[in-house]
Coordinates of C-alpha atoms in Angstrom, one line a residue:
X760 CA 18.3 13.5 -117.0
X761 CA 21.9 13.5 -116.8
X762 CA 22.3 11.3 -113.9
X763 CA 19.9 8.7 -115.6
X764 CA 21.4 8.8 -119.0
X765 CA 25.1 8.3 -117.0
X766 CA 23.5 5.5 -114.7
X767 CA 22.9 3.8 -118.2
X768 CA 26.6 4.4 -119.5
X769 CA 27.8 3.5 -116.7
X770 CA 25.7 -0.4 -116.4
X771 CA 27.8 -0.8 -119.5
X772 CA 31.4 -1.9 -118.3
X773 CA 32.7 -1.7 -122.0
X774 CA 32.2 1.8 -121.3
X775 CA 33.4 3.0 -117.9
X776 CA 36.4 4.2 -119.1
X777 CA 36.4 4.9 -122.6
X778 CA 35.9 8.3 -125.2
X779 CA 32.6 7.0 -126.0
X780 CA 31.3 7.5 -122.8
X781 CA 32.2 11.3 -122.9
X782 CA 30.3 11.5 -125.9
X783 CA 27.2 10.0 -125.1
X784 CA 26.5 12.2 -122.8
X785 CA 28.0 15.5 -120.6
X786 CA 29.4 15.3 -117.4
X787 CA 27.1 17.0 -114.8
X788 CA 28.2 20.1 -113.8
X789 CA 27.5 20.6 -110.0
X790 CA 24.0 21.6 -108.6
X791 CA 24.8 25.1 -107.8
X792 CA 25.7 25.4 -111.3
X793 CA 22.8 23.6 -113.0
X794 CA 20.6 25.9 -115.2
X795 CA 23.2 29.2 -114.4
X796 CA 23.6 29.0 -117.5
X797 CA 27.4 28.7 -116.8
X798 CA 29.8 27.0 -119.4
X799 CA 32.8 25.1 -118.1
X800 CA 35.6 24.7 -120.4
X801 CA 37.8 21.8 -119.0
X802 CA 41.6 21.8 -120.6
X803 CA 42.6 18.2 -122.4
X804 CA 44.9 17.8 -119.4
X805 CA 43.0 18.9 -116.9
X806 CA 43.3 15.9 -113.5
X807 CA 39.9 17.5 -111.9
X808 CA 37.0 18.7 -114.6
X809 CA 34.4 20.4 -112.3
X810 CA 31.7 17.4 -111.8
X811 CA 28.6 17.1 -109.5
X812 CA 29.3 14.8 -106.5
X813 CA 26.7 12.6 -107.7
X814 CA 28.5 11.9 -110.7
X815 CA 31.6 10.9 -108.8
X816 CA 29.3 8.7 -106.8
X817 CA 28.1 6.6 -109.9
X818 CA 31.9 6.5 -110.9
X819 CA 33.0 5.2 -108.1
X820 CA 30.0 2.5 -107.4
X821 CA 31.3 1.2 -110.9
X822 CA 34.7 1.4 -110.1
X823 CA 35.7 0.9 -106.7
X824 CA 39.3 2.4 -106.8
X825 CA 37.9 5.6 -108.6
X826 CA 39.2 8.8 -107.2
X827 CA 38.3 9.8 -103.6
X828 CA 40.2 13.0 -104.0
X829 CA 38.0 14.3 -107.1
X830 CA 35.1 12.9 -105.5
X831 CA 36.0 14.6 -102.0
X832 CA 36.6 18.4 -103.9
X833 CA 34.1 20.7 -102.2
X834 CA 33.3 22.9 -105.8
X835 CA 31.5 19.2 -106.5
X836 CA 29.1 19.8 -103.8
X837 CA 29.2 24.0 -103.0
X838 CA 29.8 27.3 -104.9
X839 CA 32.4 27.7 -101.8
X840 CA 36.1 26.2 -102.0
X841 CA 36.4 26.4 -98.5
X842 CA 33.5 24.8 -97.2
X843 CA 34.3 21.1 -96.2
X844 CA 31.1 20.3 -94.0
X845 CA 29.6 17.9 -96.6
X846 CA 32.6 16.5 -98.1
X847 CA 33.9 15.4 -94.6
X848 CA 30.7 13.8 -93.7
X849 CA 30.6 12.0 -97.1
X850 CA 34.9 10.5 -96.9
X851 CA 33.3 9.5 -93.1
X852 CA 30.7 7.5 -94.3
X853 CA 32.8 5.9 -97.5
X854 CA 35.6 5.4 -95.2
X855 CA 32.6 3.1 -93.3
X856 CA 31.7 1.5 -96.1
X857 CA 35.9 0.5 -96.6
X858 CA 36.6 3.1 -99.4
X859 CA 39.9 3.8 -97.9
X860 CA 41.9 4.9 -100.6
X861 CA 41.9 8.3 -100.3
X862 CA 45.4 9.9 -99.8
X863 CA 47.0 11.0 -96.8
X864 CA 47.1 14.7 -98.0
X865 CA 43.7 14.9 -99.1
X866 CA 42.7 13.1 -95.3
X867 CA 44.7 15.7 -93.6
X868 CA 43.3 18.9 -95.6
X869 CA 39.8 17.4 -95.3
X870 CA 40.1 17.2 -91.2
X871 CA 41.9 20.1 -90.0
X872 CA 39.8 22.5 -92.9
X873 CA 36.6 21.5 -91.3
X874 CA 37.7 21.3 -87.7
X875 CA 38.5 24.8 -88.8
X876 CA 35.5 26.0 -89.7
X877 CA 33.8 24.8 -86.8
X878 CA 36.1 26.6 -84.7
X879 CA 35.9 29.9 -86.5
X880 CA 32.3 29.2 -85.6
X881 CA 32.7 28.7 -82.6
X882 CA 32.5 25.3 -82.1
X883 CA 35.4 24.5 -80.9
X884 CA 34.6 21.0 -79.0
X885 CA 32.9 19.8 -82.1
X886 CA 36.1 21.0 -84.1
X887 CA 37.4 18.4 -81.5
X888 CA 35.1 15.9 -82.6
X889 CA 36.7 16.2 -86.2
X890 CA 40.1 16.1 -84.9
X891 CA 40.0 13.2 -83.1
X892 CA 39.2 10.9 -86.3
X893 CA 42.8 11.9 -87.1
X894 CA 44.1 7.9 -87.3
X895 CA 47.9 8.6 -86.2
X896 CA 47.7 9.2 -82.7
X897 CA 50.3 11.3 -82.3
X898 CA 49.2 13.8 -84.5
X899 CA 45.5 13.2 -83.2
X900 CA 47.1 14.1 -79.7
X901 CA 49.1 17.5 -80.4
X902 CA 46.4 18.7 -82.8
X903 CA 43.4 18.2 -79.9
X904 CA 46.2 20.0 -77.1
X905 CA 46.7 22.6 -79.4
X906 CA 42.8 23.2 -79.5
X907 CA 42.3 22.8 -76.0
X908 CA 45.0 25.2 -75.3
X909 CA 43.4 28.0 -77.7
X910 CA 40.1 27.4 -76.0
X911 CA 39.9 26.5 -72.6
X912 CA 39.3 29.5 -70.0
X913 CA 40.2 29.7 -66.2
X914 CA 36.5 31.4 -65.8
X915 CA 34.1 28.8 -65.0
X916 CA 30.8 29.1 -66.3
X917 CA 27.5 27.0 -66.9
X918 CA 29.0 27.3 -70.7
X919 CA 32.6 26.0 -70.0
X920 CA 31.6 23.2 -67.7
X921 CA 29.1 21.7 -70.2
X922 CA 32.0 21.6 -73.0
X923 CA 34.3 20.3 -70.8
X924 CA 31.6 17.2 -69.5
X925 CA 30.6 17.0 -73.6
X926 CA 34.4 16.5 -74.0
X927 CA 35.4 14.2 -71.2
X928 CA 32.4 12.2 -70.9
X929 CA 31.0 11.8 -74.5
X930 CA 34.3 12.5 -76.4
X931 CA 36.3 10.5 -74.1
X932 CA 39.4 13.6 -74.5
X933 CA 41.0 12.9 -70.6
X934 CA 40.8 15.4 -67.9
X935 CA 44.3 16.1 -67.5
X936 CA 44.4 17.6 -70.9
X937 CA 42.0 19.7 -70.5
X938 CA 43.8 21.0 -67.0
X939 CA 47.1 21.1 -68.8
X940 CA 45.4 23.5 -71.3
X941 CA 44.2 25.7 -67.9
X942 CA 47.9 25.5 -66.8
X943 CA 49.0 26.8 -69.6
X944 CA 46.2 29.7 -70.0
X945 CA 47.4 30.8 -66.5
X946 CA 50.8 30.9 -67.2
X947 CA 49.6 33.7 -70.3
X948 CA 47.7 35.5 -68.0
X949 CA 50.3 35.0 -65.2
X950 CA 48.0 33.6 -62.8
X951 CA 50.9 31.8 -60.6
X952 CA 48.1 30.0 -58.1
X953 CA 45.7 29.0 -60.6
X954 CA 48.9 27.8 -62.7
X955 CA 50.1 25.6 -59.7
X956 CA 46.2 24.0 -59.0
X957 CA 46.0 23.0 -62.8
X958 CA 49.4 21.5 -62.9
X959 CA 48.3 19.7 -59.8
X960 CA 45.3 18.4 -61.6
X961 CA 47.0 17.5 -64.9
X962 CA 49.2 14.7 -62.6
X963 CA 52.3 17.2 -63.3
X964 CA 53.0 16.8 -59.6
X965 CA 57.0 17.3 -59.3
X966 CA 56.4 20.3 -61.7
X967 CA 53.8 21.8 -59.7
X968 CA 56.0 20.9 -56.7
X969 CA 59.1 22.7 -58.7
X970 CA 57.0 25.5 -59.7
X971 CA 55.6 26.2 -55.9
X972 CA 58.8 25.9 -54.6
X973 CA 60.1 28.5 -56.9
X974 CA 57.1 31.3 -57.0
X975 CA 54.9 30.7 -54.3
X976 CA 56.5 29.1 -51.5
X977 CA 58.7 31.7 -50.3
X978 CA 55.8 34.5 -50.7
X979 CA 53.5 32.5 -47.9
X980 CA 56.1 32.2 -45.7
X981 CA 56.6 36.4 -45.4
X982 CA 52.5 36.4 -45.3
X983 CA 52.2 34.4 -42.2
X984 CA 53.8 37.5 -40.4
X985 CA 56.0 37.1 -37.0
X986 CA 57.6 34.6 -35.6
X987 CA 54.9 32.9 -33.6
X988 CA 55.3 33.1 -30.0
X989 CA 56.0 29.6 -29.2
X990 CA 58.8 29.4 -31.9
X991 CA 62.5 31.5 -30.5
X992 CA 64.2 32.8 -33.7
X993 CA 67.0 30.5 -32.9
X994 CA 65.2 27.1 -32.3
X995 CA 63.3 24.9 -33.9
X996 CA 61.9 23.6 -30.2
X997 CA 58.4 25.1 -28.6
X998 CA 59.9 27.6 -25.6
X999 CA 59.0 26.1 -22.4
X1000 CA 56.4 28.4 -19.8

């Protein structure tokens, strides 16, 4: 009833932004909240009165600049503050539809809180998926590394390998991040061989060079044992029978 009454209000462009409007009829409060029985009391300077999304929805289709933030606020859609699956989802498909006014703080809080809570989840390489709608790149970049780092293990297993193909393949996230993220896991577990192989495969190659030099190089040389037999300890030529 309330959504019709307000679809009629709002047909009325005389109305759109004036008192009148308010009195005609009451802003709807939020699904959850419908028939709770639940009063609202809104101070006179309040920015954000708790409104259902749909309401936002017929405010913004009669005014295009309308508030994304308000619009965006998950208590418009759930009884929980934290939980931004829906209102991501929705700023995705506005954003498609060239509402793009939203601001850069509210953008930001919207992608890392729900890439968040699909990594608290456990779904981390979706929490991915979330992160790389991030439009600066350089901030798109660290914040996928610093995933990858949190969440790629040196064990392989039928698991790992399909996240890592779901990432590379589908998600287009390259390889050598992913190896970088290994490199750095074996470094935390101090894993020195494993650490070398991933800088290898992450293109770090006068690192890995550096870093073999360093910790492994001189360990092989006192496992290979005696001086082979062809080899006097005091030449570099073969001996002669």
């Amino acid at each position: 009833k309330h959504t019709r009454r307000w679809c009629t209000v709002l047909s009325n462009s005389s109305l759109q932004n004036s008192s009148e409007a308010d009195r005609y009829a009451c802003s709807p409060l939020p699904a959850y909240l419908e028939g709770s029985g639940c009063v609202v009391k809104e101070e006179e300077n309040s920015q954000r009165p708790l409104q259902d999304v749909c309401f936002h929805l017929l405010k913004l289709y009669s005014d295009r600049h309308y508030d994304l933030n308000q619009l965006l606020e998950p208590r418009s859609i759930t009884a929980d503050p934290l939980d931004y699956r829906l209102s991501w989802h929705l700023w995705e498909v506005l954003r498609a539809l060239n509402y793009t006014h939203l601001s850069e703080q509210c953008e930001g809080v919207l992608q890392t809180s729900y890439a968040g809570q699909l990594e608290s989840e456990g779904l981390w390489e979706w929490a991915i998926f979330v992160l790389l709608h991030i439009d600066n790149s350089s901030m798109r970049e660290k914040a996928v590394r610093e995933l990858l780092t949190r969440h790629c293990q040196l064990l392989e297993t039928p698991e790992s390998w399909a996240k890592e193909t779901f990432l590379t393949q589908k998600l287009c996230v390259p390889a050598e991040w992913i190896n970088e993220a290994k490199a750095v896991r074996a470094h935390m577990e101090s894993d020195k061989h494993l650490e070398a192989l991933y800088l290898f495969k992450a293109g770090h190659w006068n690192r890995c060079h550096k870093f073999i030099i360093k910790h492994l190089a001189s360990g092989e040389c006192f496992r290979l044992g005696p001086v082979s037999p062809g080899i006097t300890p005091n030449s570099s030529n073969p001996r002669t029978p």
